[in-house]
Coordinates of C-alpha atoms and ligand atoms in Angstrom, one line a residue:
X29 CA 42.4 26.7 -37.6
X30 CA 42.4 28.4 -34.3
X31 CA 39.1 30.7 -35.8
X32 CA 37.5 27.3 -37.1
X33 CA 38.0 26.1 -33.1
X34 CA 36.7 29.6 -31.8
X35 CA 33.3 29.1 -34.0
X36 CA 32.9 25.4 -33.2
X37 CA 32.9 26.1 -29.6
X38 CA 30.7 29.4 -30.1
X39 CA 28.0 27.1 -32.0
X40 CA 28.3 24.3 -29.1
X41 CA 27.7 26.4 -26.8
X42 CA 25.1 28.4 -27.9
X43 CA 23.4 24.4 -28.7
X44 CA 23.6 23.9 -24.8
X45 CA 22.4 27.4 -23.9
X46 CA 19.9 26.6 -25.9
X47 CA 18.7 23.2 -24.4
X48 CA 16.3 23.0 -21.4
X49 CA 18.7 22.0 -18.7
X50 CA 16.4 18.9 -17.8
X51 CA 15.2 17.9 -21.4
X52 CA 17.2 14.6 -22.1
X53 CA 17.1 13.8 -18.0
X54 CA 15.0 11.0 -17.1
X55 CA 13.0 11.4 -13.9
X56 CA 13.9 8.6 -12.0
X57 CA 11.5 6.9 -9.4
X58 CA 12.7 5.3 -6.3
X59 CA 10.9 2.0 -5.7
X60 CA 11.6 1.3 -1.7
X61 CA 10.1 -2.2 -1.5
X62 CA 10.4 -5.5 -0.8
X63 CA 11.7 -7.4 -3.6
X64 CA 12.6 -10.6 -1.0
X65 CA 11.7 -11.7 2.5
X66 CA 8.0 -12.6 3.6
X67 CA 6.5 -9.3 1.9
X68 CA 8.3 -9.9 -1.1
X69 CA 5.3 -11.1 -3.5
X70 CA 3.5 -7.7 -2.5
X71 CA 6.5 -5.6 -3.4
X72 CA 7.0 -7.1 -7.2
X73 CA 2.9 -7.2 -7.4
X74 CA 2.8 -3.4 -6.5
X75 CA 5.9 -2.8 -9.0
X76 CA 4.2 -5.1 -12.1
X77 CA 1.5 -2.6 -11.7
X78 CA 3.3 0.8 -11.4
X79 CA 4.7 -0.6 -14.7
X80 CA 1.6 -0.8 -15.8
X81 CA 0.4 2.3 -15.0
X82 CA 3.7 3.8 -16.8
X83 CA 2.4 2.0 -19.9
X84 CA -1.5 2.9 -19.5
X85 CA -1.0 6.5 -19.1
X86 CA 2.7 7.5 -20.4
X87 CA 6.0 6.8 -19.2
X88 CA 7.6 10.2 -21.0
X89 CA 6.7 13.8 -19.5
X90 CA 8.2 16.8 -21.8
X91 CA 10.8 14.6 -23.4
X92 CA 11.8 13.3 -19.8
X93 CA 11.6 9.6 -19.7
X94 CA 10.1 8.1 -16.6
X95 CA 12.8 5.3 -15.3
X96 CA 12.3 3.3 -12.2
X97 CA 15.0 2.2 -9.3
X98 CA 14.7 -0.5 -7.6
X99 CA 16.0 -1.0 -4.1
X100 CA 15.2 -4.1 -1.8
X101 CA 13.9 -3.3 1.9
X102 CA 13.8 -7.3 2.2
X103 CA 10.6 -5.9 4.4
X104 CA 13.4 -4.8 7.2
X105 CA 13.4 -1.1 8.9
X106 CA 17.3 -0.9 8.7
X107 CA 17.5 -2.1 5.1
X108 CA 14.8 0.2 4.3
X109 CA 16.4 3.1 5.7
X110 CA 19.9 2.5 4.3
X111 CA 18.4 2.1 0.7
X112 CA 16.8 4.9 1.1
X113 CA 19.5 7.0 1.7
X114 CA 21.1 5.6 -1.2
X115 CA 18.5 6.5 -2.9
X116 CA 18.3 10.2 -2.1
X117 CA 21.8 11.0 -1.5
X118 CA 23.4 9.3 -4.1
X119 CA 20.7 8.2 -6.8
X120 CA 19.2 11.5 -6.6
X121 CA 15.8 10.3 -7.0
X122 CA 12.9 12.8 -7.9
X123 CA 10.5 11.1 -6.2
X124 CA 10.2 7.8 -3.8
X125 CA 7.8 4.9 -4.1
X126 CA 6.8 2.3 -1.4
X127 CA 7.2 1.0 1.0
X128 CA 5.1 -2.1 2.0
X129 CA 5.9 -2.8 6.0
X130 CA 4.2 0.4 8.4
X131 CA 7.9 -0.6 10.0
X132 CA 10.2 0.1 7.2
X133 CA 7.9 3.1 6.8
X134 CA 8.3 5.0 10.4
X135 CA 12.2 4.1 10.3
X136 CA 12.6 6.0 6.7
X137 CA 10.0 8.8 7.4
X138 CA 12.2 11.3 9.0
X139 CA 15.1 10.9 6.1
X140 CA 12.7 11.3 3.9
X141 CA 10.9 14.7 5.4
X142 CA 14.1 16.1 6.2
X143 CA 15.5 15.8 2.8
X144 CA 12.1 17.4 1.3
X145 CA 12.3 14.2 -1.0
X146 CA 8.3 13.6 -2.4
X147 CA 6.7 10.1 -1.2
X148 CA 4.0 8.2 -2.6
X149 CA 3.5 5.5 -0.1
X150 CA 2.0 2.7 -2.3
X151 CA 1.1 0.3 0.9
X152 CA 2.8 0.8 4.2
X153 CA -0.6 1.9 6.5
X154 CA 1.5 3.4 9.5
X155 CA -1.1 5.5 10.8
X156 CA 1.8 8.1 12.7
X157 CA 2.5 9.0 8.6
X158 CA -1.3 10.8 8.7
X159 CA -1.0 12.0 12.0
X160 CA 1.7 13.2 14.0
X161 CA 4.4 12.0 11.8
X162 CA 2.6 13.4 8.7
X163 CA 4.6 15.5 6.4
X164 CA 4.2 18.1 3.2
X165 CA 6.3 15.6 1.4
X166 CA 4.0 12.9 2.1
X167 CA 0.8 11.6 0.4
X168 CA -0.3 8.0 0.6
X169 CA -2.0 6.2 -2.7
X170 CA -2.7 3.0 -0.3
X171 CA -4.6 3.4 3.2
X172 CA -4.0 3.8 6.7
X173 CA -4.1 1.2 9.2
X174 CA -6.9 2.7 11.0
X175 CA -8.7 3.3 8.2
X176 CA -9.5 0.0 6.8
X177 CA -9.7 -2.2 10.4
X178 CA -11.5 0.3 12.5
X179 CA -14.8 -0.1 11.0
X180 CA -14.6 -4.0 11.6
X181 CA -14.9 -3.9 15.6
X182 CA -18.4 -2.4 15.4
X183 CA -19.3 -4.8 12.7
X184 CA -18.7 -7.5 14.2
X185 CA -20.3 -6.1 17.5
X186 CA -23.3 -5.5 15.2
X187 CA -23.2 -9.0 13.3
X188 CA -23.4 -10.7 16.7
X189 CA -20.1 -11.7 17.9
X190 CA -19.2 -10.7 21.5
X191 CA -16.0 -12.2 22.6
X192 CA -12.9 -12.0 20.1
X193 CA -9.7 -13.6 20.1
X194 CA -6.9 -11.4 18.0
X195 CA -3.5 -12.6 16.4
X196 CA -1.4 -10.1 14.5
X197 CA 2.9 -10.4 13.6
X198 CA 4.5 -8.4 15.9
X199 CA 5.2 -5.0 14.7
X200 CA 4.0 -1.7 13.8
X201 CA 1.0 -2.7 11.4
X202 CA -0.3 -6.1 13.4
X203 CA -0.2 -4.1 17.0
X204 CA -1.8 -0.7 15.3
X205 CA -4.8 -2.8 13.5
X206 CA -5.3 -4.7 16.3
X207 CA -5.5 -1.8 18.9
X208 CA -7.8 -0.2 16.1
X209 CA -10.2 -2.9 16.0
X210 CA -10.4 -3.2 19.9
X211 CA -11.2 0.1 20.2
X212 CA -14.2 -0.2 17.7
X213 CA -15.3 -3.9 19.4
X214 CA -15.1 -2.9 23.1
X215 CA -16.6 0.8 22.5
X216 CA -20.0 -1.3 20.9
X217 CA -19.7 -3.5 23.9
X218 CA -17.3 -6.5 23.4
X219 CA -14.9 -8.3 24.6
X220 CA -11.5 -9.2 23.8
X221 CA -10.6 -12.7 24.9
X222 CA -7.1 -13.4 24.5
X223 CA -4.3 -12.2 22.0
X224 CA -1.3 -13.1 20.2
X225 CA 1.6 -11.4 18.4
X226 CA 3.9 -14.2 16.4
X227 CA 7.5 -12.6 15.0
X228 CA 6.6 -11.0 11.1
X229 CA 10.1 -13.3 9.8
X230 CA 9.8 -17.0 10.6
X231 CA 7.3 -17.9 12.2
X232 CA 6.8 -21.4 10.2
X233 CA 4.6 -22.9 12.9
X234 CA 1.0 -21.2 13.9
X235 CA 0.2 -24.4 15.6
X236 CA 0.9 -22.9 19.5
X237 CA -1.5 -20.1 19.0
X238 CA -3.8 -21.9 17.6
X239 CA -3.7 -24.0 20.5
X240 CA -4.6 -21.5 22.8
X241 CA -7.7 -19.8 20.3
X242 CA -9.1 -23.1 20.7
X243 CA -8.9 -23.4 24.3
X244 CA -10.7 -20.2 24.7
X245 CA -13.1 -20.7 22.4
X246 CA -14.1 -17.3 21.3
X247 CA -17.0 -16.4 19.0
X248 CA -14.8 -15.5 16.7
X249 CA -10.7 -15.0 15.7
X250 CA -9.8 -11.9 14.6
X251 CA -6.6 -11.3 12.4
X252 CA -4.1 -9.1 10.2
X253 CA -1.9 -11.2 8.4
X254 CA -0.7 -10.5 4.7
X255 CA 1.8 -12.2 1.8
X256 CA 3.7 -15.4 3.3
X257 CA 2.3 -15.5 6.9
X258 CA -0.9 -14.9 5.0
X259 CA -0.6 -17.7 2.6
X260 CA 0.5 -19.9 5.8
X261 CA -1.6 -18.8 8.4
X262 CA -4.6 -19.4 6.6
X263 CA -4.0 -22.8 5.6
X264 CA -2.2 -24.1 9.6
X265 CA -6.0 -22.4 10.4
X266 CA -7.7 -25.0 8.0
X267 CA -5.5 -28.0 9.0
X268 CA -5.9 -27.5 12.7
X269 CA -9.7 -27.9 12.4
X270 CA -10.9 -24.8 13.2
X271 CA -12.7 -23.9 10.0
X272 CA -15.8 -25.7 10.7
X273 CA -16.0 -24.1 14.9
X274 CA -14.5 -20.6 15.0
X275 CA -15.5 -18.0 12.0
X276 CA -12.3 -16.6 11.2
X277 CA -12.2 -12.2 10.0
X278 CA -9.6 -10.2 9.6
X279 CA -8.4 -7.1 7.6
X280 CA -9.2 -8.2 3.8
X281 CA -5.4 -8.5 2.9
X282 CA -5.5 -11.8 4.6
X283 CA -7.1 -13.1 1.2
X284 CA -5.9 -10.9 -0.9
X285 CA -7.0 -11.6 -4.8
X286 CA -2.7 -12.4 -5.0
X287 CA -2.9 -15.5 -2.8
X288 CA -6.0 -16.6 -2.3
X289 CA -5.7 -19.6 -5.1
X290 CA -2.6 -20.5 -3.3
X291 CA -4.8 -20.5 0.3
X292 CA -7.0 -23.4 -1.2
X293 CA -10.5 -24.3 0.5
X294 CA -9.0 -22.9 3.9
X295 CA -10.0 -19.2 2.1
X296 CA -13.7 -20.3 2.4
X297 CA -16.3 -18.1 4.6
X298 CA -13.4 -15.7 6.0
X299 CA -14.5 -12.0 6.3
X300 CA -12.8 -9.2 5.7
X301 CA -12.8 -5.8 5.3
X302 CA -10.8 -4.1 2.5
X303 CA -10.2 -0.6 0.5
X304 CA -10.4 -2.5 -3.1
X305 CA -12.4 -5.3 -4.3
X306 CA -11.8 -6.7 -8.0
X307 CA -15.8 -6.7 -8.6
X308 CA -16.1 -2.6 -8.3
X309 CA -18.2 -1.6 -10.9
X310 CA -16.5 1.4 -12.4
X311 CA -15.6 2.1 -16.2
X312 CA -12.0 2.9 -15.0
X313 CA -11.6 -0.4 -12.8
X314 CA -13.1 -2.6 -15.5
X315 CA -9.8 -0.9 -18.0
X316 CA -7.5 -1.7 -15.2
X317 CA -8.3 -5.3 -14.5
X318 CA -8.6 -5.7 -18.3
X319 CA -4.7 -4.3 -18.8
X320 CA -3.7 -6.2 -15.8
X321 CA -5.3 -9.7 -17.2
X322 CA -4.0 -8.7 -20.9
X323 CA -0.2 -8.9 -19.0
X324 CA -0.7 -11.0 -16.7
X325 CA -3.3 -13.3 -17.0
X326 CA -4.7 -12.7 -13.9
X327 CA -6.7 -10.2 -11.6
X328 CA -5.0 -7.3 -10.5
X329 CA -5.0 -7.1 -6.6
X330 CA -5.0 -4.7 -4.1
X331 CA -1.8 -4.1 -3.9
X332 CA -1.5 -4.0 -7.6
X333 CA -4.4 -0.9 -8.1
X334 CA -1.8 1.1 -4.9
X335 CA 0.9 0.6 -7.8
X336 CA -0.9 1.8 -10.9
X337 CA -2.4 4.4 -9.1
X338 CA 0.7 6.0 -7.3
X339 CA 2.4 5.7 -11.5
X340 CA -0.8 7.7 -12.4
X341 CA -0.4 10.4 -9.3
X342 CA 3.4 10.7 -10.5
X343 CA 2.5 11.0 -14.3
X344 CA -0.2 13.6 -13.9
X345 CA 1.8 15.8 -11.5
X346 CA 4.7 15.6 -14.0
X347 CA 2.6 16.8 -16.2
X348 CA 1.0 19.3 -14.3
X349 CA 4.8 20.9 -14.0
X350 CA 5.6 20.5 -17.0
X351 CA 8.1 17.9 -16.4
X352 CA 10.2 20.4 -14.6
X353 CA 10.9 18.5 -11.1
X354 CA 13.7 21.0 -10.2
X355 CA 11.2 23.2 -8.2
X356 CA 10.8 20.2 -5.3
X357 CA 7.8 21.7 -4.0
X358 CA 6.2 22.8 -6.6
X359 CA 6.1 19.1 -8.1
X360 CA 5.2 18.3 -4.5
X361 CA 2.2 20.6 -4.2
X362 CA 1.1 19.0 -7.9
X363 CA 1.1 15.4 -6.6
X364 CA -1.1 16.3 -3.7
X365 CA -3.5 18.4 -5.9
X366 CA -4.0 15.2 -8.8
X367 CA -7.5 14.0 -8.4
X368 CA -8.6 11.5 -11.1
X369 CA -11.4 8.6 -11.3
X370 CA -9.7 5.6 -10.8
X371 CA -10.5 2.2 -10.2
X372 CA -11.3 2.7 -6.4
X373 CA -13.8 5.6 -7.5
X374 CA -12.3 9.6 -7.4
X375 CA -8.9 9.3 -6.3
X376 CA -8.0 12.4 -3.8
X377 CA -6.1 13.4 -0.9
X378 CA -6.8 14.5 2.1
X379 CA -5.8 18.1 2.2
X380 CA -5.5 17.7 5.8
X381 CA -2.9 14.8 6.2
X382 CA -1.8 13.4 2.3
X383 CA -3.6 10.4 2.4
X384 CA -6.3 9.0 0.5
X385 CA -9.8 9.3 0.9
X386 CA -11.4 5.7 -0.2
X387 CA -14.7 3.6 0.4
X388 CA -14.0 0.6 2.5
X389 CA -15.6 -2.5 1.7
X390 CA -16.8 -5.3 4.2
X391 CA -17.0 -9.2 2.5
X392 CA -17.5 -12.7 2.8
X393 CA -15.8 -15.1 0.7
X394 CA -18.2 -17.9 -0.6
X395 CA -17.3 -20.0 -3.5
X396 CA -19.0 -19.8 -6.7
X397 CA -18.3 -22.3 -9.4
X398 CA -15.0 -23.8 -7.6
X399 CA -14.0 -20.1 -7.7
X400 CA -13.7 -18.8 -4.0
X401 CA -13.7 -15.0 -4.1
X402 CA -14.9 -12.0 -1.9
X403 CA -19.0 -10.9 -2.0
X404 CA -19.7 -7.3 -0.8
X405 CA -22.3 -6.6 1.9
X406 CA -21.8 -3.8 3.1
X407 CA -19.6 -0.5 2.0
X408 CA -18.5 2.3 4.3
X409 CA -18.4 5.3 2.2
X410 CA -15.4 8.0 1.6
X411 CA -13.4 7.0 4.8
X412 CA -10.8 9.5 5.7
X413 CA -8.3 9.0 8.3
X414 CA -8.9 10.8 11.9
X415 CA -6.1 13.6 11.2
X416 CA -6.5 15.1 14.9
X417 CA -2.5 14.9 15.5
X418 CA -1.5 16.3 12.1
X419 CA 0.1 19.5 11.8
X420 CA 1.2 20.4 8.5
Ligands
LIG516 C1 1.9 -2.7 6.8 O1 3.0 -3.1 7.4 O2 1.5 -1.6 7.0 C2 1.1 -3.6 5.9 C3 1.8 -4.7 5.3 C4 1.0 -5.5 4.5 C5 -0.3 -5.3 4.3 C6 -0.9 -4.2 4.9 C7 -0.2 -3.4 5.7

């Protein structure tokens, strides 16, 4: 009996010697997002597609199984940080996703770098993350704040307009794009008229500012707004009359491809500038928006493409490593190096700061058939973000 015993555990053991250590472990994917609160339709649109991706280009690495957690930031820095920090510490995550507010991202940033956990940012445009806050932890699939607005001052310069009202919600993103596209405006030569910072949560009323945008009368109102406020401000805009008299732009996720049904006529003539546009004619967008349709019966946005292409950056690093994630920085230095065509065109990073290098498109929406949607008139090519504080 007691020999019998002796060989069974000999034979077990040898089994687990025998094993790779992380063969049956899944990799597990922190998704830090929004999942309620005024952002929350970007955080489940970005997650839908990160599925996606999973299922487009495999969701198994070396016989480890790619599994997701979720964790709700309600779009709040404090909320954000704690669940991330359940995340790391007591998930163990191999790798975080999100977030979607440029808030939640500067309050989790330093919990993240410090733990040497890898991030894909898959929205949150914080431009501190590519400059002096960047980290070797830290790539971004999305855009930086900067990045898309900055181009829009001189634009508009160049397009004729010369005094702009702006309106932003008050935090980290709306005050960055904002400064962004004043810098760009008054270096060609404008001027700023007026601004005005509404809270992100609960503002149910844009009627007061609008007030005052009509009082001044600019050439034109400038805005960031995206998800609820979006969905709102755009049509308070409409009802208060000032479709017909004051051209309205902003950064393009005011109309986001999500939404803009739900934005009605008020969506009409609005100009924006954006990093993705349905209508980009590339074989690997066209497979994209046809998997996204197949699911969900509609066109994939913005947001969405951030999510399928941070599952893709994940999957082909894995890959790259063999699946092996125990060597943090190895897997690290792997998801920085993954280039691959995607539907924005060759997806890269910036070796200089992590974050991606992108064309950035400038629109008008007209209506076309009762269909109101963005056309392209101008694109600025491979825009990388000004990395002069970064030091990695
Ligand atoms: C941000 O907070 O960085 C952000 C949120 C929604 C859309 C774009 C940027």
């Amino acid at each position: 009996m007691k020999k019998m015993y002796f060989l069974l555990m000999v034979a077990l053991s040898s089994l687990f010697l025998l094993t790779p250590i992380h063969a049956a472990e899944p990799v597990k994917v922190g998704m830090i997002l929004p999942y309620s609160g005024v952002y929350a339709g970007l955080g489940k649109e970005i997650t839908r597609a990160f599925e996606l991706g999973l299922e487009v280009f495999g969701d198994e690495v070396n016989g480890r199984k790619i599994v997701l957690v979720q964790e709700d930031t309600e779009g709040k820095p404090n909320s954000g940080l704690s669940k991330t920090k359940k995340l790391i510490f007591s998930d163990k995550v191999d790798v975080l996703v999100g977030p979607v507010s440029s808030g939640v991202l500067a309050a989790m940033r330093d919990t993240v770098h410090n733990s040497k956990t890898p991030f894909v940012i898959a929205n949150a445009g914080h431009d501190g993350i590519s400059g002096a806050k960047c980290s070797p932890w830290i790539v971004r699939t999305s855009f930086s704040n900067r990045q898309v607005v900055r181009p829009m001052g001189k634009w508009m310069y160049d397009n004729g307009y010369r005094k702009v009202y702006l309106m932003a919600p008050d935090y980290a993103a709306g005050h960055q794009m904002m400064d962004h596209f004043k810098a760009g405006f008054k270096e060609a030569g404008g001027t700023i008229i007026g601004e005005e910072y509404p809270p992100l949560q609960g503002t149910k009323d844009f009627g007061p500012y609008l007030a005052k945008v009509k009082e001044a009368k600019p050439d034109a109102l400038f805005v960031f707004f995206a998800g609820g406020p979006a969905i709102q401000f755009v049509k308070s805009f409409g009802a208060f009359g000032l479709g017909n008299t004051i051209p309205l732009a902003g950064a393009g996720w005011l109309t986001s491809p999500l939404y803009i049904k739900a934005q009605g006529e008020g969506a009409n003539n609005i100009i924006g500038s954006a990093n993705y546009i349905p209508s980009i004619d590339n074989a690997a967008n066209k497979a994209y928006q046809d998997a996204f349709k197949a699911k969900h019966k509609r066109e994939g946005s913005e947001f969405a493409v951030q999510g399928y292409d941070s599952a893709r950056v994940i999957v082909e690093a894995l890959k790259a490593v063999n699946g092996d994630t125990s060597d943090k920085k190895a897997f690290m230095d792997a998801i920085r190096a993954v280039t691959f065509d995607g539907p924005r065109g060759k997806m890269r990073f910036d070796s200089k700061n992590g974050n991606i290098i992108q064309n950035i498109y400038v629109y008008k929406n007209s209506k076309t058939n009762g269909v109101i949607a963005p056309s392209v008139f101008d694109v600025i090519k491979d825009v990388q973000d000004p990395s002069d504080s970064c030091t990695m």
